[in-house]
Coordinates of C-alpha atoms in Angstrom, one line a residue:
P7 CA -2.0 0.8 38.7
G8 CA -0.3 -1.3 41.3
A9 CA 2.7 -3.4 40.5
R10 CA 2.9 -7.1 40.3
P11 CA 6.2 -9.0 40.6
S12 CA 6.9 -11.2 37.6
E13 CA 7.0 -14.9 38.3
L14 CA 9.2 -15.6 35.3
S15 CA 12.9 -15.1 34.7
L16 CA 13.4 -14.9 31.0
R17 CA 16.7 -14.3 29.1
V18 CA 15.8 -13.1 25.6
G19 CA 19.3 -13.7 24.3
R20 CA 20.5 -11.7 21.4
V21 CA 19.2 -8.1 21.2
A22 CA 19.2 -5.9 18.1
I23 CA 18.5 -2.2 17.7
V24 CA 17.5 -1.5 14.1
V25 CA 17.9 2.1 12.8
A26 CA 17.5 3.8 9.5
V27 CA 14.7 1.6 8.2
R28 CA 13.9 4.8 6.4
G29 CA 17.0 6.7 5.4
D30 CA 15.6 10.2 6.1
E31 CA 14.7 9.5 9.7
L32 CA 17.8 10.9 11.5
A33 CA 17.2 10.6 15.3
G34 CA 17.4 6.8 15.2
A35 CA 20.5 6.9 13.0
W36 CA 22.1 9.4 15.4
L37 CA 21.5 7.1 18.3
G38 CA 22.8 4.2 16.3
R39 CA 26.1 6.0 15.7
R40 CA 26.3 7.0 19.3
L41 CA 25.8 3.4 20.5
E42 CA 28.4 2.2 18.0
R43 CA 30.9 4.7 19.4
S44 CA 30.0 4.1 23.0
P45 CA 28.9 0.4 23.2
E46 CA 28.7 0.5 27.0
L47 CA 25.5 2.4 26.6
A48 CA 23.9 -0.6 24.9
T49 CA 25.4 -3.2 27.1
R50 CA 23.6 -5.0 29.9
P51 CA 24.8 -7.9 32.1
S52 CA 22.2 -10.4 31.0
F53 CA 22.6 -10.2 27.2
G54 CA 25.8 -8.3 26.6
R55 CA 25.9 -5.7 23.9
A56 CA 22.8 -5.0 21.9
E57 CA 24.0 -4.8 18.3
V58 CA 23.1 -1.9 16.0
V59 CA 21.7 -3.0 12.7
W60 CA 21.3 -0.5 9.8
G61 CA 18.1 -1.2 8.0
N62 CA 18.5 0.7 4.8
P63 CA 22.1 1.9 4.5
K64 CA 21.8 2.9 0.9
A65 CA 18.9 5.2 1.5
Y66 CA 20.6 6.7 4.6
E67 CA 23.7 7.5 2.6
A68 CA 21.5 9.2 -0.1
M69 CA 19.5 10.9 2.7
R70 CA 16.2 9.7 1.2
G71 CA 13.4 7.6 2.6
F72 CA 14.1 4.6 0.3
V73 CA 15.8 3.6 -2.9
D74 CA 12.9 1.7 -4.7
E75 CA 10.2 0.9 -2.1
D76 CA 9.6 1.6 1.6
L77 CA 11.6 -1.0 3.5
S78 CA 9.3 -0.7 6.6
T79 CA 6.6 -2.8 4.8
Q80 CA 8.8 -5.5 3.3
F81 CA 8.8 -8.1 6.1
S82 CA 5.7 -10.2 5.7
A83 CA 6.4 -13.9 5.2
D84 CA 4.9 -13.8 1.8
R85 CA 7.2 -11.1 0.6
L86 CA 10.2 -12.7 2.2
E87 CA 9.5 -15.9 0.4
D88 CA 8.9 -14.3 -3.0
L89 CA 12.0 -14.6 -5.0
T90 CA 10.6 -12.6 -8.0
L91 CA 10.8 -9.3 -6.2
S92 CA 13.6 -7.2 -7.6
A93 CA 13.5 -3.9 -5.7
Y94 CA 16.5 -3.1 -3.5
E95 CA 14.4 -3.0 -0.4
A96 CA 12.9 -6.4 -1.1
S97 CA 16.4 -7.8 -1.4
R98 CA 17.5 -6.0 1.7
A99 CA 14.6 -7.4 3.7
K100 CA 15.7 -10.9 2.8
E101 CA 19.3 -10.1 3.9
L102 CA 17.9 -8.8 7.3
N103 CA 15.8 -12.0 7.6
R104 CA 19.0 -14.1 7.2
E105 CA 20.9 -11.9 9.7
L106 CA 18.2 -11.5 12.3
G107 CA 15.8 -14.4 11.7
P108 CA 14.7 -16.6 10.1
K109 CA 11.3 -15.2 10.8
G110 CA 9.3 -17.5 13.1
S111 CA 12.3 -19.7 14.0
A112 CA 13.6 -20.5 17.5
T113 CA 17.0 -19.3 16.4
A114 CA 15.8 -15.8 15.5
V115 CA 17.2 -12.8 17.4
G116 CA 15.5 -12.6 20.8
F117 CA 14.3 -9.0 20.7
I118 CA 14.3 -6.2 18.2
V119 CA 14.0 -2.5 19.0
E120 CA 13.1 -0.6 15.9
L121 CA 13.8 3.2 16.0
R122 CA 11.6 5.4 13.9
A123 CA 10.8 9.1 13.7
A124 CA 7.7 11.0 12.5
T125 CA 7.3 14.5 11.3
N126 CA 4.2 15.0 13.4
D127 CA 4.0 15.7 17.1
L128 CA 3.8 12.2 18.6
G129 CA 6.0 12.6 21.6
V130 CA 7.4 9.1 22.3
V131 CA 5.3 6.1 21.3
F132 CA 6.0 2.5 21.9
V133 CA 4.3 0.6 19.1
V134 CA 3.6 -3.1 19.8
E135 CA 2.0 -5.8 17.7
A136 CA -0.2 -8.3 19.5
W137 CA 2.0 -11.3 18.8
S138 CA 4.7 -10.1 21.2
A139 CA 3.8 -10.5 24.9
V140 CA 7.3 -9.5 25.9
G141 CA 7.0 -6.4 23.7
L142 CA 3.8 -5.3 25.3
A143 CA 5.1 -6.0 28.8
A144 CA 8.2 -3.9 27.9
A145 CA 6.1 -1.0 26.6
S146 CA 3.9 -1.1 29.8
W147 CA 6.9 -1.2 32.1
C148 CA 8.7 1.6 30.2
H149 CA 5.6 3.7 30.2
R150 CA 5.4 3.6 34.0
I151 CA 9.2 4.1 34.5
L152 CA 9.3 7.1 32.2
S153 CA 6.1 8.8 33.6
P154 CA 8.1 10.8 36.3
L155 CA 10.3 12.3 33.6
V156 CA 7.2 13.3 31.6
E157 CA 5.6 14.9 34.7
R158 CA 8.8 16.9 35.3
G159 CA 8.8 18.1 31.7
E160 CA 12.0 16.2 30.9
L161 CA 10.4 14.0 28.3
P162 CA 7.4 14.6 26.0
A163 CA 4.2 12.5 26.4
V164 CA 4.9 8.8 26.3
R165 CA 2.2 6.4 25.0
V166 CA 1.6 2.8 24.0
V167 CA 0.0 1.9 20.7
L168 CA -1.2 -1.7 20.3
R169 CA -1.8 -3.2 16.9
F170 CA -3.6 -6.4 15.8
G171 CA -3.0 -7.7 12.4
G172 CA -3.3 -11.5 11.9
G173 CA -0.1 -12.6 13.6
K174 CA 3.6 -12.5 13.0
R175 CA 3.4 -14.1 9.5
S176 CA 1.5 -11.3 8.0
S177 CA 3.3 -8.5 9.9
R178 CA 5.2 -6.3 7.5
H179 CA 7.5 -4.8 10.1
V180 CA 11.2 -5.6 10.9
T181 CA 10.3 -6.4 14.5
S182 CA 8.5 -9.5 13.4
L183 CA 11.9 -11.1 12.4
A184 CA 12.6 -11.5 16.1
R185 CA 11.0 -13.7 18.7
H186 CA 9.8 -10.5 20.4
G187 CA 10.1 -6.8 19.8
L188 CA 8.6 -3.3 19.6
S189 CA 9.1 0.0 17.8
I190 CA 9.9 3.3 19.3
V191 CA 8.5 6.2 17.2
A192 CA 9.4 9.8 18.2
G193 CA 8.4 13.1 16.8
P194 CA 8.2 15.7 15.6
E195 CA 11.4 15.4 13.4
P196 CA 11.5 17.6 10.3
R197 CA 12.8 15.6 7.4
G198 CA 16.5 15.9 7.0
A199 CA 17.0 17.8 10.3
L200 CA 18.2 16.6 13.7
R201 CA 16.6 17.8 17.0
E202 CA 18.7 17.4 20.1
D203 CA 15.6 17.0 22.3
L204 CA 14.2 14.2 20.1
C205 CA 17.6 12.4 20.0
R206 CA 17.6 12.5 23.8
S207 CA 14.1 11.2 24.1
M208 CA 14.9 8.4 21.7
E209 CA 18.0 7.5 23.8
V210 CA 16.1 7.5 27.1
A211 CA 13.3 5.4 25.7
T212 CA 15.7 2.9 24.2
S213 CA 17.7 2.6 27.4
A214 CA 14.5 1.9 29.3
V215 CA 13.7 -1.1 27.0
L216 CA 17.2 -2.5 27.5
D217 CA 16.9 -2.1 31.2
F218 CA 13.6 -3.9 31.1
L219 CA 15.1 -6.9 29.2
D220 CA 18.0 -7.0 31.8
I221 CA 15.7 -6.9 34.8
L222 CA 13.5 -9.5 33.2
A223 CA 16.4 -11.9 33.1
D224 CA 16.9 -12.0 36.9
G225 CA 13.2 -12.4 37.8
S226 CA 13.0 -9.2 39.8
L227 CA 10.8 -7.3 37.4
D228 CA 7.7 -5.5 38.7
L229 CA 5.1 -5.2 36.0
P230 CA 2.1 -2.8 36.3
A231 CA -1.1 -4.6 36.8
S232 CA -2.5 -2.8 33.7
T233 CA -1.6 -0.1 31.3
T234 CA -3.5 2.3 29.1
V235 CA -3.1 1.6 25.4
Y236 CA -4.2 3.3 22.2
R237 CA -5.6 0.3 20.3
D238 CA -5.3 0.8 16.6
I239 CA -8.6 0.1 14.9
G240 CA -7.9 1.2 11.4
Q241 CA -7.8 4.1 9.0
F242 CA -10.5 6.8 8.5
S243 CA -11.1 8.5 5.2
P244 CA -14.3 9.7 3.6
T245 CA -16.2 7.0 1.8
S246 CA -16.9 9.1 -1.3
S247 CA -14.1 9.3 -3.9
D248 CA -15.3 12.8 -4.7
A249 CA -14.9 13.7 -1.0
R250 CA -11.4 12.3 -0.9
A251 CA -10.1 14.4 -3.9
G252 CA -8.0 17.3 -2.7
L253 CA -8.5 16.7 1.0
V254 CA -6.2 17.9 3.7
V255 CA -6.4 17.1 7.4
H256 CA -8.4 19.8 9.2
E257 CA -6.2 22.3 11.1
Q258 CA -8.0 21.5 14.4
M259 CA -6.8 17.9 14.3
R260 CA -4.2 16.8 16.7
D261 CA -2.5 13.4 17.4
F262 CA -4.0 11.5 20.4
L263 CA -6.8 14.0 21.1
P264 CA -10.3 12.6 21.0
L265 CA -12.4 13.1 17.8
F266 CA -16.1 12.9 18.2
V267 CA -18.8 12.4 15.6
G268 CA -19.4 15.6 13.7
D269 CA -16.0 17.1 14.6
P270 CA -14.0 18.5 11.7
A271 CA -11.7 15.9 10.1
F272 CA -10.8 17.2 6.7
R273 CA -11.0 20.3 4.6
Q274 CA -11.7 20.2 0.9
Q275 CA -10.1 22.5 -1.7
S276 CA -13.3 24.4 -1.8
G277 CA -12.9 25.2 1.9
E278 CA -15.8 22.9 2.9
T279 CA -15.3 20.9 6.1
V280 CA -15.7 17.1 6.0
P281 CA -16.7 15.9 9.5
Y282 CA -15.9 12.6 11.2
D283 CA -18.8 10.3 10.5
G284 CA -18.6 7.9 13.4
S285 CA -17.9 4.9 11.2
L286 CA -15.2 3.6 13.6
G287 CA -16.9 4.6 16.9
R288 CA -18.6 7.6 18.4
V289 CA -15.2 8.8 19.7
V290 CA -11.8 7.8 18.5
W291 CA -8.2 9.1 19.0
P292 CA -6.4 10.0 15.7
F293 CA -2.7 9.5 15.5
R294 CA 0.0 10.0 12.9
V295 CA -2.0 12.8 11.5
Q296 CA -0.2 14.2 8.5
P297 CA -1.5 17.6 7.3
N298 CA -1.5 16.6 3.6
A299 CA -2.9 13.1 4.0
G300 CA -6.4 12.0 2.9
S301 CA -6.7 9.5 5.7
F302 CA -5.3 8.9 9.2
S303 CA -5.0 6.1 11.7
V304 CA -7.5 6.0 14.6
A305 CA -7.4 4.2 18.0
C306 CA -9.7 3.5 20.9
V307 CA -8.3 4.0 24.4
D308 CA -8.5 1.0 26.7
E309 CA -6.9 -0.6 29.7
V310 CA -5.1 -3.8 29.0
S311 CA -4.3 -6.3 31.8
V312 CA -0.6 -6.9 31.9
A313 CA -0.9 -9.6 34.6
G314 CA -0.4 -13.0 33.1
L315 CA 1.2 -11.7 29.9
M316 CA 4.5 -13.3 30.8
S317 CA 3.0 -16.8 31.3
S318 CA 3.6 -17.7 27.6
A319 CA 6.5 -15.3 27.0
S320 CA 9.2 -18.0 27.1
Q321 CA 7.7 -19.5 23.9
P322 CA 8.3 -17.9 20.5
A323 CA 5.2 -16.4 19.1
S324 CA 3.8 -18.6 16.3
L325 CA 3.7 -17.2 12.8
D326 CA -0.1 -17.1 12.7
G327 CA -1.0 -16.4 16.3
E328 CA -1.4 -13.4 18.5
C329 CA -1.2 -13.2 22.3
D330 CA -4.3 -14.8 23.8
D331 CA -3.7 -13.4 27.3
L332 CA -4.8 -9.9 26.5
K333 CA -7.8 -8.7 28.6
F334 CA -9.4 -5.4 28.0
E335 CA -11.6 -3.3 30.3
S336 CA -14.1 -3.2 27.4
G337 CA -14.3 -7.0 27.1
H338 CA -13.4 -7.0 23.5
P339 CA -10.1 -8.8 23.1
K340 CA -9.3 -7.9 19.5
K341 CA -10.7 -5.6 16.8
R342 CA -13.5 -3.4 18.0
L343 CA -15.4 -0.7 16.1
A344 CA -17.0 1.0 19.1
E345 CA -15.5 3.4 21.6
P346 CA -14.1 2.0 24.9
A347 CA -16.4 2.0 27.9
A348 CA -14.1 4.5 29.6
A349 CA -14.6 7.0 26.8
I350 CA -18.3 7.3 27.2
A351 CA -17.8 9.0 30.6
I352 CA -15.5 11.6 29.1
R353 CA -17.2 15.0 28.9
R354 CA -16.6 16.6 25.6
E355 CA -15.7 19.9 27.0
A356 CA -13.1 18.4 29.4
S357 CA -11.6 15.9 26.9
E358 CA -8.6 18.0 25.9
A359 CA -7.6 18.6 29.5
I360 CA -7.9 14.9 30.3
W361 CA -6.1 13.5 27.3

């Protein structure tokens, strides 16, 4: 898509890079240490030094995902306000809210970059929730800027995942403590092991986000007119509890490759194949496919218009709202249970080559 100059100069202010939200995800922690030792790598003229924040230091020291509960789902307003929760991660979430928030306030940190890793082969994924217009603009810009590196084989595939979920108040993720934000998820990372290529991919993607925020401040930013997003439309699992028992994801399943009605989705202990039933659309794109899971996330592929996103970006997202400026090729601005119009034209036999 063609580029459109931004009409807005926006200084986001304080920037935080949150690492080790799960203590056993090492690429983000590696980059956190690198940025602490070489702070110039995280420094830009418009906002100074982005601070590194350790999400779950106890879990990281113990080299385990969490101590009591998964920290990555602790940041909804209801949980932050619940003083009866006693788990370590519930308390840690409240500490982070005091440090980076308060959630939904004008004094909250301007932008959070959350660094995550996955064991499956995701490549580099910018995950944005729909309440953050700046987050989506950042992901779109980074996707375009990094595309030449992908084409030269210097980076794995780079994608944008967009999630709707009722607004910032109900968001369970640490990015929702900031006025704007996004997550960078990279994989595959074997649990407890560091991969040099994954660390490099994480660093390049993070640097691109910091560059975006810096260029945004001086008003010279060129945004793409539109970008391709994988729009999260929910989880797929068989409807029968009997069918769910003992399921593993079928060996043919791959992240971000199209899944059509009737395609193998799971295999039962008996060896019988459970097909995709079309309940979320005739064709969907699975992602975060874990081999031993009885369900997986699915997305539809759509073009989102980036033009106009920044018109409301200078205002903090409300706790209950999502960006109203999103326009999709399909014409369905939020949750949709059918495949995108573009997908109908995809020939099944060519789908793997295209996507």
